[in-house]
PDB file of C-alpha atoms in Angstrom:
ATOM      1  CA  GLN J   1      45.870 129.922 117.579  1.00  0.00           C
ATOM      2  CA  ASP J   2      43.219 127.384 116.785  1.00  0.00           C
ATOM      3  CA  PHE J   3      39.784 128.968 116.196  1.00  0.00           C
ATOM      4  CA  LYS J   4      37.982 126.760 118.677  1.00  0.00           C
ATOM      5  CA  HIS J   5      40.275 127.908 121.508  1.00  0.00           C
ATOM      6  CA  ARG J   6      39.450 131.575 120.837  1.00  0.00           C
ATOM      7  CA  CYS J   7      35.679 131.208 120.969  1.00  0.00           C
ATOM      8  CA  PRO J   8      33.475 130.694 123.988  1.00  0.00           C
ATOM      9  CA  PRO J   9      32.008 127.172 124.090  1.00  0.00           C
ATOM     10  CA  MET J  10      28.509 128.363 123.237  1.00  0.00           C
ATOM     11  CA  PHE J  11      29.845 129.674 119.915  1.00  0.00           C
ATOM     12  CA  ASN J  12      32.094 126.732 119.195  1.00  0.00           C
ATOM     13  CA  PHE J  13      30.523 125.463 115.984  1.00  0.00           C
ATOM     14  CA  PHE J  14      33.625 123.438 115.168  1.00  0.00           C
ATOM     15  CA  SER J  15      33.503 121.226 118.230  1.00  0.00           C
ATOM     16  CA  ASN J  16      33.685 117.508 117.578  1.00  0.00           C
ATOM     17  CA  ALA J  17      32.565 116.565 121.082  1.00  0.00           C
ATOM     18  CA  SER J  18      29.558 114.658 119.711  1.00  0.00           C
ATOM     19  CA  ARG J  19      31.571 112.936 116.964  1.00  0.00           C
ATOM     20  CA  PRO J  20      33.734 109.864 117.420  1.00  0.00           C
ATOM     21  CA  ALA J  21      37.463 110.301 117.035  1.00  0.00           C
ATOM     22  CA  ALA J  22      38.728 109.662 113.525  1.00  0.00           C
ATOM     23  CA  LEU J  23      39.630 106.057 112.860  1.00  0.00           C
ATOM     24  CA  THR J  24      42.577 105.283 110.628  1.00  0.00           C
ATOM     25  CA  VAL J  25      42.399 102.386 108.200  1.00  0.00           C
ATOM     26  CA  ARG J  26      45.470 100.895 109.883  1.00  0.00           C
ATOM     27  CA  ASP J  27      43.589 100.908 113.213  1.00  0.00           C
ATOM     28  CA  ALA J  28      40.414  99.555 111.622  1.00  0.00           C
ATOM     29  CA  ILE J  29      42.032  96.413 110.163  1.00  0.00           C
ATOM     30  CA  PRO J  30      42.523  94.548 113.486  1.00  0.00           C
ATOM     31  CA  GLN J  31      39.145  95.759 114.781  1.00  0.00           C
ATOM     32  CA  VAL J  32      37.395  94.237 111.753  1.00  0.00           C
ATOM     33  CA  ALA J  33      39.415  91.044 112.224  1.00  0.00           C
ATOM     34  CA  ASP J  34      38.431  90.692 115.892  1.00  0.00           C
ATOM     35  CA  GLY J  35      34.777  91.554 115.240  1.00  0.00           C
ATOM     36  CA  SER J  36      34.660  94.770 117.266  1.00  0.00           C
ATOM     37  CA  LEU J  37      34.051  96.922 114.154  1.00  0.00           C
ATOM     38  CA  VAL J  38      31.481  96.314 111.396  1.00  0.00           C
ATOM     39  CA  LEU J  39      32.978  97.136 107.986  1.00  0.00           C
ATOM     40  CA  ILE J  40      30.662  97.830 105.046  1.00  0.00           C
ATOM     41  CA  ASP J  41      31.577  98.053 101.362  1.00  0.00           C
ATOM     42  CA  ILE J  42      28.902 100.277  99.814  1.00  0.00           C
ATOM     43  CA  ARG J  43      30.078  99.962  96.210  1.00  0.00           C
ATOM     44  CA  GLU J  44      27.908  98.507  93.475  1.00  0.00           C
ATOM     45  CA  PHE J  45      27.974  94.797  92.565  1.00  0.00           C
ATOM     46  CA  GLY J  46      30.062  95.370  89.420  1.00  0.00           C
ATOM     47  CA  GLU J  47      32.710  97.270  91.372  1.00  0.00           C
ATOM     48  CA  VAL J  48      33.063  94.476  93.919  1.00  0.00           C
ATOM     49  CA  ALA J  49      33.153  91.838  91.160  1.00  0.00           C
ATOM     50  CA  ALA J  50      35.926  93.760  89.372  1.00  0.00           C
ATOM     51  CA  SER J  51      38.195  94.492  92.331  1.00  0.00           C
ATOM     52  CA  GLY J  52      37.165  92.337  95.299  1.00  0.00           C
ATOM     53  CA  LYS J  53      36.394  93.692  98.766  1.00  0.00           C
ATOM     54  CA  ALA J  54      38.122  94.170 102.085  1.00  0.00           C
ATOM     55  CA  LYS J  55      38.449  90.977 104.097  1.00  0.00           C
ATOM     56  CA  GLY J  56      35.670  90.912 106.697  1.00  0.00           C
ATOM     57  CA  ALA J  57      33.516  93.534 104.972  1.00  0.00           C
ATOM     58  CA  LEU J  58      29.792  93.194 104.440  1.00  0.00           C
ATOM     59  CA  HIS J  59      28.715  94.188 100.946  1.00  0.00           C
ATOM     60  CA  ILE J  60      25.670  96.437 101.129  1.00  0.00           C
ATOM     61  CA  PRO J  61      25.394  98.651  98.029  1.00  0.00           C
ATOM     62  CA  THR J  62      24.491 102.291  98.599  1.00  0.00           C
ATOM     63  CA  ALA J  63      20.987 101.822  97.165  1.00  0.00           C
ATOM     64  CA  GLN J  64      20.214  99.150  99.800  1.00  0.00           C
ATOM     65  CA  LEU J  65      21.970 100.758 102.744  1.00  0.00           C
ATOM     66  CA  ARG J  66      19.054 102.779 104.166  1.00  0.00           C
ATOM     67  CA  MET J  67      16.863  99.673 104.396  1.00  0.00           C
ATOM     68  CA  LYS J  68      19.652  97.380 105.627  1.00  0.00           C
ATOM     69  CA  ALA J  69      20.972  99.889 108.211  1.00  0.00           C
ATOM     70  CA  ASP J  70      17.654 101.054 109.662  1.00  0.00           C
ATOM     71  CA  PRO J  71      17.144  99.274 113.000  1.00  0.00           C
ATOM     72  CA  ARG J  72      13.366  99.757 112.589  1.00  0.00           C
ATOM     73  CA  SER J  73      13.335  97.925 109.245  1.00  0.00           C
ATOM     74  CA  PRO J  74      12.583  94.194 109.103  1.00  0.00           C
ATOM     75  CA  GLU J  75      15.343  94.080 106.457  1.00  0.00           C
ATOM     76  CA  CYS J  76      17.993  95.469 108.849  1.00  0.00           C
ATOM     77  CA  HIS J  77      21.195  93.464 108.629  1.00  0.00           C
ATOM     78  CA  PRO J  78      21.775  91.589 111.927  1.00  0.00           C
ATOM     79  CA  ALA J  79      25.324  92.986 112.244  1.00  0.00           C
ATOM     80  CA  LEU J  80      23.886  96.500 112.227  1.00  0.00           C
ATOM     81  CA  LYS J  81      21.636  95.752 115.194  1.00  0.00           C
ATOM     82  CA  SER J  82      24.620  95.043 117.450  1.00  0.00           C
ATOM     83  CA  GLY J  83      25.428  98.643 118.391  1.00  0.00           C
ATOM     84  CA  LYS J  84      29.047  98.079 117.350  1.00  0.00           C
ATOM     85  CA  PRO J  85      30.955 100.895 115.664  1.00  0.00           C
ATOM     86  CA  VAL J  86      30.646 100.895 111.876  1.00  0.00           C
ATOM     87  CA  ALA J  87      33.165 101.803 109.186  1.00  0.00           C
ATOM     88  CA  LEU J  88      32.266 102.408 105.549  1.00  0.00           C
ATOM     89  CA  TYR J  89      34.245 102.535 102.345  1.00  0.00           C
ATOM     90  CA  CYS J  90      33.525 102.923  98.646  1.00  0.00           C
ATOM     91  CA  ALA J  91      35.859 103.573  95.707  1.00  0.00           C
ATOM     92  CA  SER J  92      37.296 106.892  96.899  1.00  0.00           C
ATOM     93  CA  GLY J  93      35.406 107.969 100.032  1.00  0.00           C
ATOM     94  CA  GLY J  94      32.746 110.281  98.571  1.00  0.00           C
ATOM     95  CA  ARG J  95      29.791 107.905  98.738  1.00  0.00           C
ATOM     96  CA  ALA J  96      31.000 106.609 102.098  1.00  0.00           C
ATOM     97  CA  GLY J  97      30.882 110.160 103.446  1.00  0.00           C
ATOM     98  CA  MET J  98      27.280 110.584 102.365  1.00  0.00           C
ATOM     99  CA  ALA J  99      26.381 107.147 103.744  1.00  0.00           C
ATOM    100  CA  GLN J 100      28.043 108.042 107.042  1.00  0.00           C
ATOM    101  CA  GLY J 101      25.629 110.949 107.488  1.00  0.00           C
ATOM    102  CA  MET J 102      22.644 108.793 106.605  1.00  0.00           C
ATOM    103  CA  MET J 103      23.645 106.110 109.115  1.00  0.00           C
ATOM    104  CA  ARG J 104      23.996 108.714 111.843  1.00  0.00           C
ATOM    105  CA  GLN J 105      20.488 109.948 111.004  1.00  0.00           C
ATOM    106  CA  LEU J 106      19.270 106.361 111.429  1.00  0.00           C
ATOM    107  CA  GLY J 107      20.697 106.314 114.951  1.00  0.00           C
ATOM    108  CA  HIS J 108      24.111 104.688 114.517  1.00  0.00           C
ATOM    109  CA  GLU J 109      26.322 106.644 116.902  1.00  0.00           C
ATOM    110  CA  THR J 110      29.828 105.670 115.807  1.00  0.00           C
ATOM    111  CA  VAL J 111      30.246 105.616 112.028  1.00  0.00           C
ATOM    112  CA  HIS J 112      33.586 106.129 110.276  1.00  0.00           C
ATOM    113  CA  ASN J 113      34.413 106.862 106.639  1.00  0.00           C
ATOM    114  CA  LEU J 114      37.564 104.906 105.761  1.00  0.00           C
ATOM    115  CA  GLY J 115      37.745 106.278 102.227  1.00  0.00           C
ATOM    116  CA  GLY J 116      38.219 103.832  99.389  1.00  0.00           C
ATOM    117  CA  LEU J 117      39.220 100.216  98.888  1.00  0.00           C
ATOM    118  CA  ALA J 118      42.691 101.369  97.808  1.00  0.00           C
ATOM    119  CA  HIS J 119      43.162 102.981 101.239  1.00  0.00           C
ATOM    120  CA  TRP J 120      42.430  99.609 102.843  1.00  0.00           C
ATOM    121  CA  ALA J 121      44.981  97.874 100.624  1.00  0.00           C
ATOM    122  CA  GLN J 122      47.619 100.595 101.156  1.00  0.00           C
ATOM    123  CA  ALA J 123      47.273 100.171 104.943  1.00  0.00           C
ATOM    124  CA  GLY J 124      47.965  96.440 104.620  1.00  0.00           C
ATOM    125  CA  GLY J 125      44.373  95.211 104.618  1.00  0.00           C
ATOM    126  CA  GLU J 126      43.640  92.015 102.711  1.00  0.00           C
ATOM    127  CA  ILE J 127      41.434  92.064  99.618  1.00  0.00           C
ATOM    128  CA  VAL J 128      39.253  89.014  98.928  1.00  0.00           C
ATOM    129  CA  ARG J 129      37.620  88.056  95.654  1.00  0.00           C
ATOM    130  CA  GLY J 130      34.595  85.932  94.940  1.00  0.00           C
TER     131      GLY J 130
END
């Protein structure tokens, strides 16, 4: 039996009721294309220059993300003021996971970690250079 079904709700520490459902990269690709999902590449400039980025992604390096994702900041990126769901990726998913937590702390309700750029490519997502 699953742990969460054996515990009373008040002790259900593993509940994901307040978290959005996981988003697969395959599902994210058309949402980025139609503008219903904001995709952010949080890798450094050299990484993007070397390998390109996902088509439709904003490039906001990790070091700039807090300022660019904070709705109270005058530097907040306009796309991050829309209230749309956000998806993040980096090289492997580690930095995107940390950035996901930070964005939730800033008030973004639906934030997904898509992993790395290779996951995007493996799911059929287009990579753009330049």
